[in-house]
Amino acid sequence: MQIIDGKAHALRMRADIAHAVIARTAAGARAPALAVVLVGEDPASHVYVRNKIAACAEAGITSIEHRRDANLTEAELLALVAQLNRDPAVDGILVQLPLPPQIDSARVISAIDPDKDVDGFHPVNAGRLATGLDGFVPCTPLGCLRLLEATLGDLSGADALVIGRSNIVGRPMASLLVSASATVTVAHSRSRDLPALSARADIVIAAVGRPEMVRGNWLKPGCTVIDVGINRVPKESGQGTRLVGDVAFSEAADVAAHITPVPGGVGPMTIACLLENTLKAAARE
Ligand code: NDP
């Protein structure tokens, strides 16, 4: 059994991106620039944004943070997005989710210039992905695809099960796998028999948000498991918390040939793919 080291893979990607940025600036272009919009005080969002900004700095990507209070109106946020769309010094725009309840996230995402939409959430980019056109692909499923290709090589003909159908992970993951010529099943909360669906899958991607839901005895021996879930649960000792995925790791590791750990699997790849998308946005000029 091989543990898929997402952290090491992400570090290699980040080093390659840093070299590409150096090559770009050495050729006279400015450094790629990412505008990061953070609204409100959600502690997890603050941690994510801090990590993204630190990763940008390390890769030589300029990041411009726009922090706003939780009482920002939707009109004010749309005005900020419009200003960033017009700004030729901004290559990528990231609006950290979730947004406060008075703001319609879908409206804000749709207001971002699709060619600056480095999160890949704009309906135009979702449509490009679904129709096999080049565009921006959401960072988490893109990171999962990179890990799968690095581990298995060609995915064509593989039976893949994606558990979860969110616009951020499950749906784009399914589109990517279809484009990679896998045979794809998408499961969700109404799916009838997850153990049976899992038992015939060569690849299982769990993006559910339920701690250790996927059990080892569901899996086909020799399969590859990508665990997207990040769930905080109380430690057995009763003191403090720990992170677990959507897959019962130690059980699954006894059956699978390859599996991503949580943490250290998909999470680091998400940030690396954000940097890659920002570099791509800068190169589109
Ligand atoms: P959502 O809550 O948006 O989607 C969850 C999906 O799981 C839904 O499609 C839902 O089905 C399905 N689901 C819920 N319960 C069940 C069940 N019992 N059986 C089968 N399917 C079920 O979550 P996200 O896609 O945003 O995130 C999923 C997980 O991935 C979370 O743990 C999140 O923290 C993590 N995550 C990790 C990232 C990373 O960088 N590593 C980035 C993004 C997310 P239905 O549609 O029917 O409701």
Coordinates of C-alpha atoms in Angstrom, one line a residue, residues 1 215-225 248-259:
M1 CA 0.0 0.0 0.0
R215 CA -15.4 2.1 5.4
G216 CA -12.5 -0.3 4.5
N217 CA -14.9 -3.2 3.8
W218 CA -16.7 -1.2 1.1
L219 CA -13.6 -1.0 -1.1
K220 CA -12.3 -3.1 -3.9
P221 CA -8.9 -4.6 -3.1
G222 CA -6.2 -2.7 -4.9
C223 CA -8.2 0.5 -5.5
T224 CA -7.0 4.1 -5.2
V225 CA -8.7 6.3 -2.6
A248 CA -11.8 5.5 7.6
F249 CA -8.1 5.7 6.9
S250 CA -6.6 2.7 8.7
E251 CA -9.3 0.3 7.5
A252 CA -9.1 1.6 3.9
A253 CA -5.2 1.4 3.9
D254 CA -5.5 -2.3 4.5
V255 CA -7.5 -2.8 1.3
A256 CA -6.5 0.0 -1.1
A257 CA -3.3 0.1 -3.2
H258 CA -3.0 3.9 -2.9
I259 CA -4.6 6.3 -0.5

